[in-house]
mmCIF file of C-alpha atoms in Angstrom:
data_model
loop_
_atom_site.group_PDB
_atom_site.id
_atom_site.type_symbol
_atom_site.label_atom_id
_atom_site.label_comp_id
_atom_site.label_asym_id
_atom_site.label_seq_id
_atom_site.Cartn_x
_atom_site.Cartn_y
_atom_site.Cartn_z
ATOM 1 C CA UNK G 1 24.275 14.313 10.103
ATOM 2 C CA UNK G 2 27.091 12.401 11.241
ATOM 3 C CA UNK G 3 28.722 9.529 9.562
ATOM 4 C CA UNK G 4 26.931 6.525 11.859
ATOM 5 C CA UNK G 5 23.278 8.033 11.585
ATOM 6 C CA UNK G 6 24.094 8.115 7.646
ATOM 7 C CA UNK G 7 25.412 4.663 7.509
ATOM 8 C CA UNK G 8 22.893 2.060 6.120
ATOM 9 C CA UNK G 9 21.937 -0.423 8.961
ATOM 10 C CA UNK G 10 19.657 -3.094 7.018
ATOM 11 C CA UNK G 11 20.288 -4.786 3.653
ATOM 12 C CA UNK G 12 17.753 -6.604 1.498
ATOM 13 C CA UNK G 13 19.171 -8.785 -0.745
ATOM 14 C CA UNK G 14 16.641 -10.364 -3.789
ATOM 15 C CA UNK G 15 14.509 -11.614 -1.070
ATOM 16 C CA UNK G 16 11.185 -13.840 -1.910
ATOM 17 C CA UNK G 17 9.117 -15.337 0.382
ATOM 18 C CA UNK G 18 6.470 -17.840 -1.299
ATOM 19 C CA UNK G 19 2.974 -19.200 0.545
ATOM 20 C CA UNK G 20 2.650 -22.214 -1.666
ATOM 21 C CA UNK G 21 2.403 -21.179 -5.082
ATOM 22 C CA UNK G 22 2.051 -17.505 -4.183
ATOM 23 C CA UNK G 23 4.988 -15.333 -3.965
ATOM 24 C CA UNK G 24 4.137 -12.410 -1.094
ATOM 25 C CA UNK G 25 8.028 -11.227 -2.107
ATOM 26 C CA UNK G 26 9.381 -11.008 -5.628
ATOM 27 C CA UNK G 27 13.007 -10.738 -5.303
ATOM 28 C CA UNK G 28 13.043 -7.518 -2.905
ATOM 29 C CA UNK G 29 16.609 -5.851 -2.645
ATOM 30 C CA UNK G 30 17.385 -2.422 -1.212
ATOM 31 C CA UNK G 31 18.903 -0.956 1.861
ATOM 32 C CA UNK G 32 17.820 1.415 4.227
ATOM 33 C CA UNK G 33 19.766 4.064 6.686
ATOM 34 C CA UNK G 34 19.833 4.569 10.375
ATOM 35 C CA UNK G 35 18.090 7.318 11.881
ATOM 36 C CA UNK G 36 15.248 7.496 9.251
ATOM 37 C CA UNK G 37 11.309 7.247 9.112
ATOM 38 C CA UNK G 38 10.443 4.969 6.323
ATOM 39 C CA UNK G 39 6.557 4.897 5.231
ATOM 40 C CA UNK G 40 5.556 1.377 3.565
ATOM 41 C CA UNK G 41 2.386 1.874 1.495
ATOM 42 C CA UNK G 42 0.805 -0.397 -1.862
ATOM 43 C CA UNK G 43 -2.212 -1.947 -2.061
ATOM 44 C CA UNK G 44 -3.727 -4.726 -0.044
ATOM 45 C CA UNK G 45 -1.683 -7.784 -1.256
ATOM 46 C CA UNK G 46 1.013 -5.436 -2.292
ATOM 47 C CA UNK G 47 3.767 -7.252 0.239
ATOM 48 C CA UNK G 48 3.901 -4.473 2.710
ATOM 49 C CA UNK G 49 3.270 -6.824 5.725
ATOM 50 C CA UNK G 50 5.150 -9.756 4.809
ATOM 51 C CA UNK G 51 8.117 -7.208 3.989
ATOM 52 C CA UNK G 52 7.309 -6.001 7.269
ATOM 53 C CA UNK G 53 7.062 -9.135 9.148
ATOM 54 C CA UNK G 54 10.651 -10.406 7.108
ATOM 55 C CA UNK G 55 12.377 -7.426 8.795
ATOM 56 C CA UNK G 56 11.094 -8.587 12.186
ATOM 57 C CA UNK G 57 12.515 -12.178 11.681
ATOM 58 C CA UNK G 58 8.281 -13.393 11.721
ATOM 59 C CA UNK G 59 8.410 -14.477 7.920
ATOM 60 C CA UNK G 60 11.204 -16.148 7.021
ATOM 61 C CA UNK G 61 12.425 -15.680 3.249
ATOM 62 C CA UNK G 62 11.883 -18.629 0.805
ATOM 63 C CA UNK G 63 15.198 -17.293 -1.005
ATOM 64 C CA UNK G 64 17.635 -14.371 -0.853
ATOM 65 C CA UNK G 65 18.828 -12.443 2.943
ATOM 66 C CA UNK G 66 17.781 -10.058 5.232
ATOM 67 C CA UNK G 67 21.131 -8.443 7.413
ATOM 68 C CA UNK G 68 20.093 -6.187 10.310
ATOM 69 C CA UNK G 69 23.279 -4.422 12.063
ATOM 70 C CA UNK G 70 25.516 -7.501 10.485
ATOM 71 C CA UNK G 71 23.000 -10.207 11.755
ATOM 72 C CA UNK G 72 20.205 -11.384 10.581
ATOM 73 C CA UNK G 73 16.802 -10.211 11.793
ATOM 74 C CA UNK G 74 16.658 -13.098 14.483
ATOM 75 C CA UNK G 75 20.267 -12.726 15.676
ATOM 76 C CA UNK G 76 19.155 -8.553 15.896
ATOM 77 C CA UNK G 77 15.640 -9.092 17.741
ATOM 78 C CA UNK G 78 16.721 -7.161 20.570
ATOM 79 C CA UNK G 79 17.357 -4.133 18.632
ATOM 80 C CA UNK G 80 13.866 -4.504 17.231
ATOM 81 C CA UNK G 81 10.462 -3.390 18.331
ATOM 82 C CA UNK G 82 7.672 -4.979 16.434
ATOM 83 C CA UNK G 83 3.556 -3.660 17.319
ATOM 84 C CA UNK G 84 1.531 -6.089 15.038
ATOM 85 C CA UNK G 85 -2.014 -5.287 13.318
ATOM 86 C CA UNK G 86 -3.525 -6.826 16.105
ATOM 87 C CA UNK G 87 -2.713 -5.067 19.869
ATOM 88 C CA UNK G 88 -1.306 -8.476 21.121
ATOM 89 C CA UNK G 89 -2.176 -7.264 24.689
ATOM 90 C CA UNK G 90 -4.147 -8.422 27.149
ATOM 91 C CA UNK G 91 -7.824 -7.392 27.572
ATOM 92 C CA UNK G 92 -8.108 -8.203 31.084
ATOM 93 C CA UNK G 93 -4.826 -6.643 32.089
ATOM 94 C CA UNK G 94 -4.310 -2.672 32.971
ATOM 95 C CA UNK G 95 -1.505 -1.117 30.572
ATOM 96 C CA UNK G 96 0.798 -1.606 33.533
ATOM 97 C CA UNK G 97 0.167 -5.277 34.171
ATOM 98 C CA UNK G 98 0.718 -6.082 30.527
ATOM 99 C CA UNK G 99 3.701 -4.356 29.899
ATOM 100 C CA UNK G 100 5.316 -5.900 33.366
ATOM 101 C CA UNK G 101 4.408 -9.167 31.705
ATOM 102 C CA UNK G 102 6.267 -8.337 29.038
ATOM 103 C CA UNK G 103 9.113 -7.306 30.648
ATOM 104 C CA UNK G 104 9.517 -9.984 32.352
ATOM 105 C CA UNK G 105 9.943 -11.734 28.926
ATOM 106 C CA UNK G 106 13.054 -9.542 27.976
ATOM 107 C CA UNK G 107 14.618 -9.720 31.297
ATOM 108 C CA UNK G 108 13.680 -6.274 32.300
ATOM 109 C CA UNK G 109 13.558 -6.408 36.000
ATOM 110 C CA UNK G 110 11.311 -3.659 38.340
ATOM 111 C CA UNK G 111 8.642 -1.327 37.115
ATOM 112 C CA UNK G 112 10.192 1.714 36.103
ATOM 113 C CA UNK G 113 11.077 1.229 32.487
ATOM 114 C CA UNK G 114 7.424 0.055 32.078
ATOM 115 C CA UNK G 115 6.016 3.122 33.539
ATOM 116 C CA UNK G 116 8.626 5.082 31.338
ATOM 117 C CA UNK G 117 7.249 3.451 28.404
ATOM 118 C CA UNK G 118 3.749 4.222 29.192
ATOM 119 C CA UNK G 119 4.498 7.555 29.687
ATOM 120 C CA UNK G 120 6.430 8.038 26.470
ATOM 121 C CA UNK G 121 3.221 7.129 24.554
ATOM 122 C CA UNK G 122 1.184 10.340 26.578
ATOM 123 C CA UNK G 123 -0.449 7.139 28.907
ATOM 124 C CA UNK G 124 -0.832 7.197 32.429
ATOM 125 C CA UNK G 125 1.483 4.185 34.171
ATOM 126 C CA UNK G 126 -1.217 4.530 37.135
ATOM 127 C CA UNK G 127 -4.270 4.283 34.990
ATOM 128 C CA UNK G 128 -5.850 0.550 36.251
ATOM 129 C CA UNK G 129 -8.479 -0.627 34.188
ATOM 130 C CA UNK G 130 -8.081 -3.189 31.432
ATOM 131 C CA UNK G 131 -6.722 -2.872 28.211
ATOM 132 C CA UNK G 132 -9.778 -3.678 27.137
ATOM 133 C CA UNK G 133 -11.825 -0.629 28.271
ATOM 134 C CA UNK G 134 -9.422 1.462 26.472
ATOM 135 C CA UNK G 135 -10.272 3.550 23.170
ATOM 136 C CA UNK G 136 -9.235 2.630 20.121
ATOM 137 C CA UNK G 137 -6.111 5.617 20.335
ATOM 138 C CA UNK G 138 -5.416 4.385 23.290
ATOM 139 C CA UNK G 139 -4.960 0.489 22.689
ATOM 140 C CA UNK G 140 -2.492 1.871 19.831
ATOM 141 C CA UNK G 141 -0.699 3.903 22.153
ATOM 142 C CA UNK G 142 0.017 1.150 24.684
ATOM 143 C CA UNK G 143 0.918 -1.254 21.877
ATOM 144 C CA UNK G 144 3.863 1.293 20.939
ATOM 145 C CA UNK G 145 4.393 1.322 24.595
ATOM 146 C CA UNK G 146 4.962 -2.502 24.549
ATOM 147 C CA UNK G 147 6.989 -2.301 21.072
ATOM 148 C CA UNK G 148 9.390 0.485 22.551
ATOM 149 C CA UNK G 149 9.598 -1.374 26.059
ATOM 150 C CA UNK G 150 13.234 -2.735 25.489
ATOM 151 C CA UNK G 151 14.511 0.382 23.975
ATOM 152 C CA UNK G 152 15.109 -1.134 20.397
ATOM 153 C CA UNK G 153 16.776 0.713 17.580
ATOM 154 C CA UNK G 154 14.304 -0.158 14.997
ATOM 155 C CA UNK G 155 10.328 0.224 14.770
ATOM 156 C CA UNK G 156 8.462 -1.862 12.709
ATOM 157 C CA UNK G 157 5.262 -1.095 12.732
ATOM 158 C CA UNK G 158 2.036 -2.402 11.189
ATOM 159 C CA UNK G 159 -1.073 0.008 10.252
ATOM 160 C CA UNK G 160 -0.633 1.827 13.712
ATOM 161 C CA UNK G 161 -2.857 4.440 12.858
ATOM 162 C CA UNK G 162 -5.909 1.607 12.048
ATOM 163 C CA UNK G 163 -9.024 2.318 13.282
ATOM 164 C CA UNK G 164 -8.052 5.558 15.203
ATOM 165 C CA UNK G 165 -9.779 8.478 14.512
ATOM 166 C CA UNK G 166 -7.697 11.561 12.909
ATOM 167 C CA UNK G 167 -6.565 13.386 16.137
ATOM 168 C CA UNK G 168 -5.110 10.508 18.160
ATOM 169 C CA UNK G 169 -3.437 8.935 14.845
ATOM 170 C CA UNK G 170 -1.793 12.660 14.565
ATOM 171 C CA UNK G 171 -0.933 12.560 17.881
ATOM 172 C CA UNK G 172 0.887 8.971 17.138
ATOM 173 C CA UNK G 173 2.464 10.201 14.076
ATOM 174 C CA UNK G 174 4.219 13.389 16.673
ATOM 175 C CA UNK G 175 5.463 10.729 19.036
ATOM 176 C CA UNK G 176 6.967 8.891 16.272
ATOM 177 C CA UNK G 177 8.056 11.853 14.824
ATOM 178 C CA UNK G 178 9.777 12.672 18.567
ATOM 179 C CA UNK G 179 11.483 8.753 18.227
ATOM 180 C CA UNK G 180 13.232 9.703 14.763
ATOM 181 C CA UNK G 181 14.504 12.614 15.761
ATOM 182 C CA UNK G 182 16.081 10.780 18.880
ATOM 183 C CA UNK G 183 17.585 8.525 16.634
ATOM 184 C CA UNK G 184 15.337 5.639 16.394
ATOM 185 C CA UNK G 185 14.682 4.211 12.475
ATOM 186 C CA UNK G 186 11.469 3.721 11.879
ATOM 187 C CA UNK G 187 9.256 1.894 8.955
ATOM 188 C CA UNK G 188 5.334 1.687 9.321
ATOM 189 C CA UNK G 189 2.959 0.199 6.728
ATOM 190 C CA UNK G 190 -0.246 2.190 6.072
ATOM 191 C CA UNK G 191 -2.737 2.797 4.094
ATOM 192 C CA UNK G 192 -2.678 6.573 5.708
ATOM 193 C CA UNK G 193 0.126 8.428 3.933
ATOM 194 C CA UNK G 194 -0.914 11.936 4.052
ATOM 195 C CA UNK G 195 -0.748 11.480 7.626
ATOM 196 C CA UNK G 196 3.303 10.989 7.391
ATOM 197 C CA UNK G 197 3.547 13.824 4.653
ATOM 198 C CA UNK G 198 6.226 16.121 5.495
ATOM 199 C CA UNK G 199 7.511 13.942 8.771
ATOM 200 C CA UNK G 200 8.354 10.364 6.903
ATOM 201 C CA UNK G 201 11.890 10.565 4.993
ATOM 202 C CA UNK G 202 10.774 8.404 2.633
ATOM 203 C CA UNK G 203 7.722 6.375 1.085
ATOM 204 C CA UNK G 204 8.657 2.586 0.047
ATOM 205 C CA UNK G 205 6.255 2.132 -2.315
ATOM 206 C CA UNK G 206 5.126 -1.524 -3.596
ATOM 207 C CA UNK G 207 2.965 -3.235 -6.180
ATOM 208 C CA UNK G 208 2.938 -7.154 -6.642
ATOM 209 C CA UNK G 209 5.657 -7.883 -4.201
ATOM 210 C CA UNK G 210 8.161 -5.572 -5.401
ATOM 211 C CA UNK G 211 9.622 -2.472 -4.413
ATOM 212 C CA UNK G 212 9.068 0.159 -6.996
ATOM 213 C CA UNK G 213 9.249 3.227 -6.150
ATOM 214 C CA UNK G 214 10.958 5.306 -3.274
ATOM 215 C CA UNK G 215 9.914 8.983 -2.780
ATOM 216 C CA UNK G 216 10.848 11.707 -0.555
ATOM 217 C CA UNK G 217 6.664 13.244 -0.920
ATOM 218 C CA UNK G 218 3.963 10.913 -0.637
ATOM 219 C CA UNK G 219 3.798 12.030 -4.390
ATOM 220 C CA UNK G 220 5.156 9.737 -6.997
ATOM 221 C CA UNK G 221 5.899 12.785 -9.415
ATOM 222 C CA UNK G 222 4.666 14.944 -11.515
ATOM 223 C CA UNK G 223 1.431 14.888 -12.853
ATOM 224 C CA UNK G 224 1.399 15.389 -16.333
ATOM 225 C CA UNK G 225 -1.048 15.433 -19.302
ATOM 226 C CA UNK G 226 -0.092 14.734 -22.852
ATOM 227 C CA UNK G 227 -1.388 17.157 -25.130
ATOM 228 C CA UNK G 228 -1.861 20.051 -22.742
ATOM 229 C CA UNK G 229 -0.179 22.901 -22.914
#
């Protein structure tokens, strides 16, 4: 690995983000490499998607900083592709029509990056009934399609295996799998982590806001039992 891919790209520094009275973020610090899949998991309420969602410049910290590449995450949006819970696309729209739409949005002019994007997912650019109509795999695939339109550096992506049944989400976890290894970093939150086991570099756990934990195995450690021999 060279020296740039090893080089960490993103700093965290004692980050909170507070709804009211409630703190989603409890004074989150770490950093994180280029080049590498991070899995997100915790419980629901855990801060996964608000961690998430900070990275993507969407939540804005109550206190501490978020540096992406040397600028913060709104300064750095073009190196980021962010696919929300929700598919954000348009029902009534084919894959092509909504990712054209979308171009046109980042300045992207013509329609053969879409079709390259659609076609990077395993979708057909030619296929022309709405989103809608899709299956559930298939909705997911086109919203990486839209998240990787601009060619960003970094992934952030929320639950993208959600509702999909266990072949297409493996499928999705090889494709993002084939993205690492081209050099793109990666973090996804799910509640799905055996499905990363053995591709993800790491597993970000949190609990209450916090970071606390960060694995290389989707196992926390050993399990051990006092007493037994």
């Amino acid at each position: 690995m060279t020296q740039a891919a090893s080089s960490s790209i993103i700093k965290v520094e004692n980050v909170i983000k507070q709804f009211g009275r409630f703190a989603a973020l409890r004074g989150v610090s770490a950093e994180f490499d280029a080049g590498r899949f991070h899995a997100i998991l915790g419980d629901n309420g855990a801060g996964k998607t608000t961690l998430l969602r900070a990275l993507a410049g969407l939540a804005h910290p109550t206190q501490g900083s978020i540096s992406i590449f040397g600028k913060t995450p709104q300064a750095a949006c073009r190196d980021l592709g962010y696919m929300a819970h929700p598919s954000l696309l348009y029902d009534e729209m084919s894959g092509m029509e909504n990712l054209r739409y979308f171009a046109q949005l980042y300045g992207i002019a013509g329609a053969e990056r879409c079709a390259q994007a659609i076609r990077a997912v395993g979708l057909d650019p030619e296929l022309t009934r709405g989103v809608g109509q899709y299956s559930q795999g298939m909705r997911q695939r086109m919203s990486l399609a839209r998240a990787i339109l601009h060619d960003p550096k970094v992934l952030l992506l929320d639950e993208p295996f959600s509702n999909v049944d266990v072949h297409s989400a493996r499928e999705m976890v090889g494709l993002l799998k084939g993205m690492r290894d081209a050099g793109k970093t990666i973090f996804v939150v799910t509640h799905q982590a055996l499905l990363l086991e053995g591709v993800a570099d790491e597993f970000i756990w949190m609990q209450s806001g916090e970071i606390v934990d960060r694995t290389a195995t989707v196992v926390r450690g050993p399990v051990t039992r006092e007493g037994v021999q």
